[in-house]
Short mmCIF file of C-alpha atoms in Angstrom, two decimals:
data_model
loop_
_atom_site.label_atom_id
_atom_site.label_comp_id
_atom_site.label_asym_id
_atom_site.label_seq_id
_atom_site.Cartn_x
_atom_site.Cartn_y
_atom_site.Cartn_z
CA MET A 13 82.12 70.50 139.91
CA TRP A 14 80.60 72.73 142.89
CA ALA A 15 77.18 71.43 142.56
CA PHE A 16 79.05 67.33 142.88
CA LEU A 17 80.86 68.62 145.80
CA TYR A 18 77.83 70.13 147.72
CA ARG A 19 76.34 67.07 147.04
CA LEU A 20 79.28 64.75 148.07
CA ALA A 21 78.92 67.10 151.79
CA SER A 22 75.32 64.79 152.12
CA PRO A 23 75.79 62.00 154.11
CA LYS A 24 73.70 59.73 152.32
CA SER A 25 74.93 61.14 148.99
CA PHE A 26 78.54 60.44 150.25
CA TYR A 27 78.07 56.65 151.22
CA ALA A 28 76.45 55.75 148.32
CA PHE A 29 79.17 57.43 146.20
CA SER A 30 81.56 55.53 148.37
CA LYS A 31 80.54 52.04 148.26
CA LYS A 32 81.29 51.99 144.50
CA TRP A 33 84.78 54.09 144.79
CA GLN A 34 85.90 52.37 147.38
CA THR A 35 85.93 48.64 144.98
CA ILE A 36 87.22 50.80 142.26
CA PHE A 37 89.96 51.96 144.39
CA ALA A 38 90.90 48.38 145.57
CA TRP A 39 91.59 46.94 142.39
CA LEU A 40 93.31 49.81 141.10
CA PHE A 41 96.10 49.38 144.16
CA ILE A 42 96.15 45.66 143.78
CA GLY A 43 96.82 45.98 139.47
CA PHE A 44 99.04 49.14 140.26
CA PHE A 45 100.80 48.02 143.27
CA SER A 46 101.41 44.07 142.08
CA PHE A 47 102.83 45.52 138.79
CA ALA A 48 104.92 48.25 140.28
CA ILE A 49 106.42 46.06 143.00
CA ILE A 50 107.79 43.60 140.01
CA TRP A 51 108.70 46.18 137.64
CA GLY A 52 110.80 47.96 140.46
CA LEU A 53 112.29 44.64 142.10
CA PHE A 54 113.39 42.81 138.73
CA ILE A 55 112.62 44.76 136.03
CA ALA A 56 114.30 48.41 136.78
CA PRO A 57 117.82 49.02 135.64
CA MET A 58 120.06 49.01 138.93
CA ASP A 59 121.73 52.12 139.78
CA TYR A 60 125.46 53.03 138.77
CA GLN A 61 126.35 54.27 142.36
CA GLN A 62 123.86 52.38 144.48
CA GLY A 63 123.49 48.58 143.30
CA ASP A 64 120.74 47.11 144.13
CA ALA A 65 120.01 48.83 147.40
CA TYR A 66 118.04 51.75 145.63
CA ARG A 67 114.97 49.87 144.73
CA ILE A 68 114.36 50.67 148.71
CA ILE A 69 112.91 53.86 146.48
CA TYR A 70 109.77 52.02 145.55
CA LEU A 71 108.57 52.19 149.08
CA HIS A 72 110.48 54.83 150.57
CA VAL A 73 109.13 57.56 147.82
CA PRO A 74 105.66 56.71 147.84
CA ALA A 75 105.26 56.33 151.65
CA ALA A 76 107.28 59.78 152.33
CA PHE A 77 105.06 61.89 149.45
CA LEU A 78 101.83 60.29 150.88
CA SER A 79 102.84 61.19 154.33
CA LEU A 80 103.04 64.86 153.04
CA PHE A 81 100.23 64.31 151.08
CA ILE A 82 97.62 62.76 153.53
CA TYR A 83 98.43 65.86 155.68
CA SER A 84 97.80 68.36 152.96
CA VAL A 85 94.02 66.68 152.81
CA MET A 86 93.79 67.27 156.57
CA ALA A 87 95.06 70.55 156.22
CA PHE A 88 92.86 70.97 153.39
CA SER A 89 89.46 69.21 155.61
CA ALA A 90 90.45 71.07 158.41
CA VAL A 91 89.85 74.59 156.71
CA LEU A 92 86.52 73.41 154.94
CA ALA A 93 85.41 72.08 158.77
CA LEU A 94 86.20 75.68 160.03
CA VAL A 95 84.71 77.92 157.68
CA TRP A 96 81.71 75.95 156.49
CA GLN A 97 81.46 73.49 159.20
CA ILE A 98 81.20 70.79 157.14
CA LYS A 99 80.26 67.28 159.34
CA LEU A 100 82.60 65.07 156.23
CA ALA A 101 85.53 66.91 156.67
CA SER A 102 85.96 67.05 160.30
CA LEU A 103 85.59 62.88 159.77
CA VAL A 104 87.95 63.51 156.92
CA ILE A 105 90.98 64.20 159.46
CA GLU A 106 89.88 61.95 162.20
CA VAL A 107 90.62 58.90 160.09
CA SER A 108 93.36 60.17 158.11
CA ALA A 109 95.56 60.58 160.76
CA PRO A 110 96.38 57.32 161.75
CA ILE A 111 96.44 56.01 157.87
CA GLY A 112 98.98 59.35 157.53
CA ALA A 113 100.86 58.20 160.94
CA MET A 114 101.51 54.23 159.21
CA MET A 115 102.70 55.82 156.03
CA THR A 116 105.51 58.29 157.91
CA LEU A 117 106.59 55.44 159.89
CA LEU A 118 106.64 53.72 156.76
CA ALA A 119 109.05 56.09 155.25
CA LEU A 120 110.92 56.50 158.68
CA PHE A 121 111.76 52.32 158.62
CA THR A 122 112.29 52.62 154.90
CA GLY A 123 114.35 55.10 154.88
CA ALA A 124 116.62 53.23 158.28
CA ILE A 125 117.23 50.33 156.09
CA TRP A 126 118.40 52.42 153.12
CA GLY A 127 120.27 54.28 155.38
CA LYS A 128 122.61 51.59 156.98
CA PRO A 129 124.34 50.07 153.59
CA MET A 130 124.50 53.55 151.81
CA TRP A 131 125.44 55.88 154.61
CA GLY A 132 126.70 53.65 157.43
CA THR A 133 123.94 54.30 159.77
CA TRP A 134 120.40 53.89 160.55
CA TRP A 135 119.68 57.72 161.83
CA ILE A 136 121.05 60.95 161.91
CA TRP A 137 119.47 64.10 163.23
CA ASP A 138 119.55 65.42 160.04
CA ALA A 139 116.64 67.93 159.20
CA ARG A 140 115.09 65.84 156.86
CA LEU A 141 115.08 62.89 159.14
CA THR A 142 114.25 65.16 161.93
CA SER A 143 111.34 66.99 160.81
CA GLU A 144 110.22 63.67 159.14
CA LEU A 145 110.34 62.37 162.82
CA ILE A 146 107.85 65.68 163.76
CA LEU A 147 105.66 64.74 161.48
CA PHE A 148 104.85 61.05 162.95
CA PHE A 149 104.68 62.65 166.64
CA ILE A 150 102.05 65.38 165.02
CA TYR A 151 100.00 62.40 163.17
CA VAL A 152 100.37 60.33 166.85
CA GLY A 153 99.31 63.38 169.02
CA LEU A 154 96.10 64.20 166.82
CA PHE A 155 95.18 60.66 166.75
CA SER A 156 95.68 60.34 170.57
CA PHE A 157 93.42 63.55 170.41
CA SER A 158 91.05 62.55 168.87
CA MET A 159 90.39 58.67 171.07
CA LEU A 160 90.73 60.84 174.05
CA LEU A 161 88.04 63.22 173.59
CA LYS A 162 85.78 60.59 171.87
CA GLY A 163 82.18 61.66 172.29
CA GLN A 164 82.82 65.42 172.84
CA SER A 165 81.13 67.58 170.50
CA SER A 166 83.96 70.22 170.96
CA ARG A 167 86.26 68.12 169.64
CA TYR A 168 85.94 68.31 165.84
CA LYS A 169 86.56 71.98 165.90
CA THR A 170 89.57 71.61 168.28
CA LEU A 171 91.13 68.60 165.95
CA ALA A 172 90.72 70.89 163.07
CA VAL A 173 92.95 74.25 164.83
CA LEU A 174 95.10 71.43 165.71
CA THR A 175 95.66 70.35 162.35
CA LEU A 176 96.15 73.62 160.86
CA VAL A 177 98.87 74.06 163.59
CA GLY A 178 100.82 71.08 162.99
CA PHE A 179 100.83 72.23 158.65
CA ILE A 180 104.12 74.58 159.66
CA ASP A 181 106.31 71.40 159.49
CA LEU A 182 104.91 70.74 156.20
CA PRO A 183 107.17 73.19 154.27
CA ILE A 184 109.81 72.55 156.64
CA ILE A 185 110.25 68.75 155.49
CA HIS A 186 109.76 69.87 151.61
CA TYR A 187 112.49 72.58 152.17
CA SER A 188 114.66 71.28 154.60
CA VAL A 189 117.40 69.76 152.07
CA SER A 190 117.58 72.90 150.64
CA TRP A 191 117.72 75.29 153.80
CA TRP A 192 120.44 73.43 155.52
CA ASN A 193 122.92 71.15 154.52
CA THR A 194 122.31 67.50 154.88
CA LEU A 195 123.15 64.19 154.44
CA HIS A 196 119.63 63.10 152.55
CA GLN A 197 119.59 63.75 148.93
CA GLY A 198 117.81 66.38 147.23
CA ALA A 199 114.06 65.87 145.86
CA THR A 200 114.08 63.64 143.23
CA LEU A 201 111.00 64.38 141.75
CA SER A 202 109.85 68.33 141.22
CA SER A 203 107.13 69.64 139.69
CA LEU A 204 109.03 72.56 137.98
CA LYS A 205 112.46 70.77 137.15
CA LYS A 206 113.58 68.23 134.93
CA PRO A 207 113.38 64.74 137.12
CA SER A 208 116.83 63.93 138.35
CA ILE A 209 115.82 59.90 138.02
CA ASP A 210 116.31 58.15 134.78
CA ILE A 211 112.93 57.19 133.17
CA GLN A 212 113.13 53.99 132.86
CA MET A 213 113.68 54.01 137.43
CA LEU A 214 111.09 56.86 137.06
CA LEU A 215 108.27 55.02 135.62
CA PRO A 216 107.61 52.22 138.56
CA LEU A 217 107.97 54.90 140.77
CA LEU A 218 105.18 56.82 139.45
CA THR A 219 103.52 53.81 138.96
CA MET A 220 104.16 52.98 143.23
CA ILE A 221 102.98 56.55 144.22
CA SER A 222 99.61 55.97 142.37
CA ALA A 223 99.07 52.25 143.75
CA PHE A 224 99.64 54.28 146.84
CA MET A 225 96.99 56.89 146.43
CA PHE A 226 94.61 54.37 145.70
CA TYR A 227 95.17 52.68 148.65
CA TYR A 228 94.68 55.88 150.52
CA GLY A 229 91.13 56.38 148.79
CA TYR A 230 90.53 52.97 149.45
CA LEU A 231 91.31 53.19 153.66
CA LEU A 232 89.47 56.81 153.08
CA LEU A 233 86.39 55.70 152.02
CA GLY A 234 86.45 52.57 153.70
CA PHE A 235 86.57 54.54 157.24
CA LEU A 236 84.31 57.19 156.20
CA GLN A 237 81.51 54.82 155.42
CA GLN A 238 81.56 53.39 159.01
CA LYS A 239 81.67 57.06 160.37
CA VAL A 240 78.91 58.18 158.28
CA LEU A 241 76.98 55.45 159.21
CA TRP A 242 77.53 55.79 162.98
CA HIS A 243 77.26 59.53 162.75
CA GLU A 244 73.52 59.19 161.26
CA LYS A 245 72.60 55.98 162.53
CA ASP A 246 69.22 57.72 164.05
CA THR A 247 68.26 58.82 160.58
CA ARG A 248 65.75 57.30 158.18
CA TRP A 249 68.33 56.19 155.11
CA VAL A 250 70.68 54.20 157.38
CA ASN A 251 67.37 52.85 159.15
CA LYS A 252 66.26 51.78 155.50
CA LEU A 253 69.54 50.23 154.73
CA TYR A 254 69.99 48.26 158.00
CA GLN A 255 66.56 46.98 157.13
CA SER A 256 67.96 45.82 153.52
CA GLU A 257 70.58 44.13 154.51
CA GLY A 258 68.89 42.82 157.02
CA LYS A 259 66.61 40.95 154.76
CA ARG A 260 69.82 39.50 152.57
CA MET B 30 122.91 38.31 135.44
CA THR B 31 121.74 34.87 137.39
CA ILE B 32 117.98 34.99 138.96
CA PHE B 33 120.55 34.26 142.44
CA SER B 34 121.79 37.26 141.68
CA GLN B 35 119.15 39.02 141.33
CA LEU B 36 117.11 37.12 144.24
CA THR B 37 120.09 38.49 146.60
CA MET B 38 119.98 41.83 145.27
CA HIS B 39 123.79 41.50 144.38
CA GLY B 40 124.35 41.74 147.66
CA TYR B 41 121.66 44.25 149.27
CA GLY B 42 119.10 41.45 149.90
CA ALA B 43 119.14 41.81 153.37
CA TYR B 44 118.42 45.46 153.18
CA VAL B 45 115.89 45.36 150.14
CA TRP B 46 113.93 42.34 151.21
CA SER B 47 113.65 43.47 154.86
CA ALA B 48 112.68 46.81 154.01
CA TYR B 49 109.66 45.00 151.54
CA ALA B 50 108.41 42.61 154.45
CA ILE B 51 108.21 45.66 156.63
CA GLY B 52 106.37 47.84 153.57
CA VAL B 53 103.89 44.56 152.86
CA LEU B 54 103.17 44.33 156.79
CA LEU B 55 102.58 48.45 157.56
CA LEU B 56 100.57 48.43 154.47
CA PHE B 57 98.32 45.24 155.23
CA THR B 58 97.81 46.46 158.69
CA PRO B 59 95.18 48.79 158.43
CA ILE B 60 93.48 46.71 155.90
CA PHE B 61 92.81 44.36 158.46
CA PHE B 62 92.12 46.86 161.07
CA LEU B 63 89.10 47.99 158.52
CA LYS B 64 87.80 44.71 157.68
CA LYS B 65 87.40 44.09 161.36
CA SER B 66 85.93 47.50 162.65
CA LYS B 67 83.42 46.85 159.61
CA LYS B 68 82.38 43.83 161.41
CA GLN B 69 82.06 45.56 164.91
CA MET B 70 80.77 48.45 163.44
CA ILE B 71 77.46 46.47 161.75
CA LYS B 72 77.16 44.81 165.28
CA ALA B 73 77.04 48.12 167.11
CA ILE B 74 74.28 49.57 165.12
CA LYS B 75 72.40 46.03 164.92
CA ARG B 76 72.06 46.62 168.66
CA HIS B 77 71.62 50.09 168.64
CA PHE B 78 68.62 49.18 166.49
CA VAL B 79 67.34 46.41 168.98
CA LEU B 80 67.49 49.02 172.00
CA LYS B 81 65.49 51.45 170.07
CA GLY B 82 62.86 48.87 169.13
CA GLU B 83 62.60 47.66 172.96
CA GLN B 84 62.57 51.63 173.97
#
């Protein structure tokens, strides 16, 4: 396991690995997404209280889950970048920030659309909604920071430190529904408790969450390949790769 | 249950379909940027090699 991770930290091995896995992730995403969207929209039963409006859950929950998951990946990469000075980990932070921002925005948009028929309002300054909005601003801030300081070598270290500072928002988002009296419902899925959702509704939800994870994997590897190529443009392996691609 | 009532989501169609339209749009925009930046990256690297060759 460690030997595999150690090998992956080398840009050349990572490039070869990511090329193969990006294609696999793309096909897995297409398959899982198509299946989950049909299952969630037409096959899963209607909710006894919310009617068909609950079907927004199949976009809202995966997007919200991914917004937290991506930030956790970024925080883990920040530790790797600061402690072990792994260059690839710094690139993971830089590439993940806009994807995370997009996921958070999707969670906020779908939440607002779901909120209107159920709560009677698009938005409320509730603890869960506000902390998720703060996460969106953190993502945008990190992304803007990396764009502003493009070309400066010190930016990766600062970006990693800022990512770790922003991590404080994650437990706040997760526990906001328990710590405060919120309009937003409690957790539907929990690793410790039995899920509060019926199995017929849960299965398409889990399929969609998997589809979103593959989607993130696909985008992450795609953008990382480009960053790696650019950072390694003066090395012999990129030169060789360029020559072999140029001949085709 | 008729196909029509299923498609209109029993009165919630406007909310459900607009959420899914925004979702699909937001999910596919980064894929478009990925393809576009890949082309730009190939061009930039080729230019880099040409400049290096000239030196």
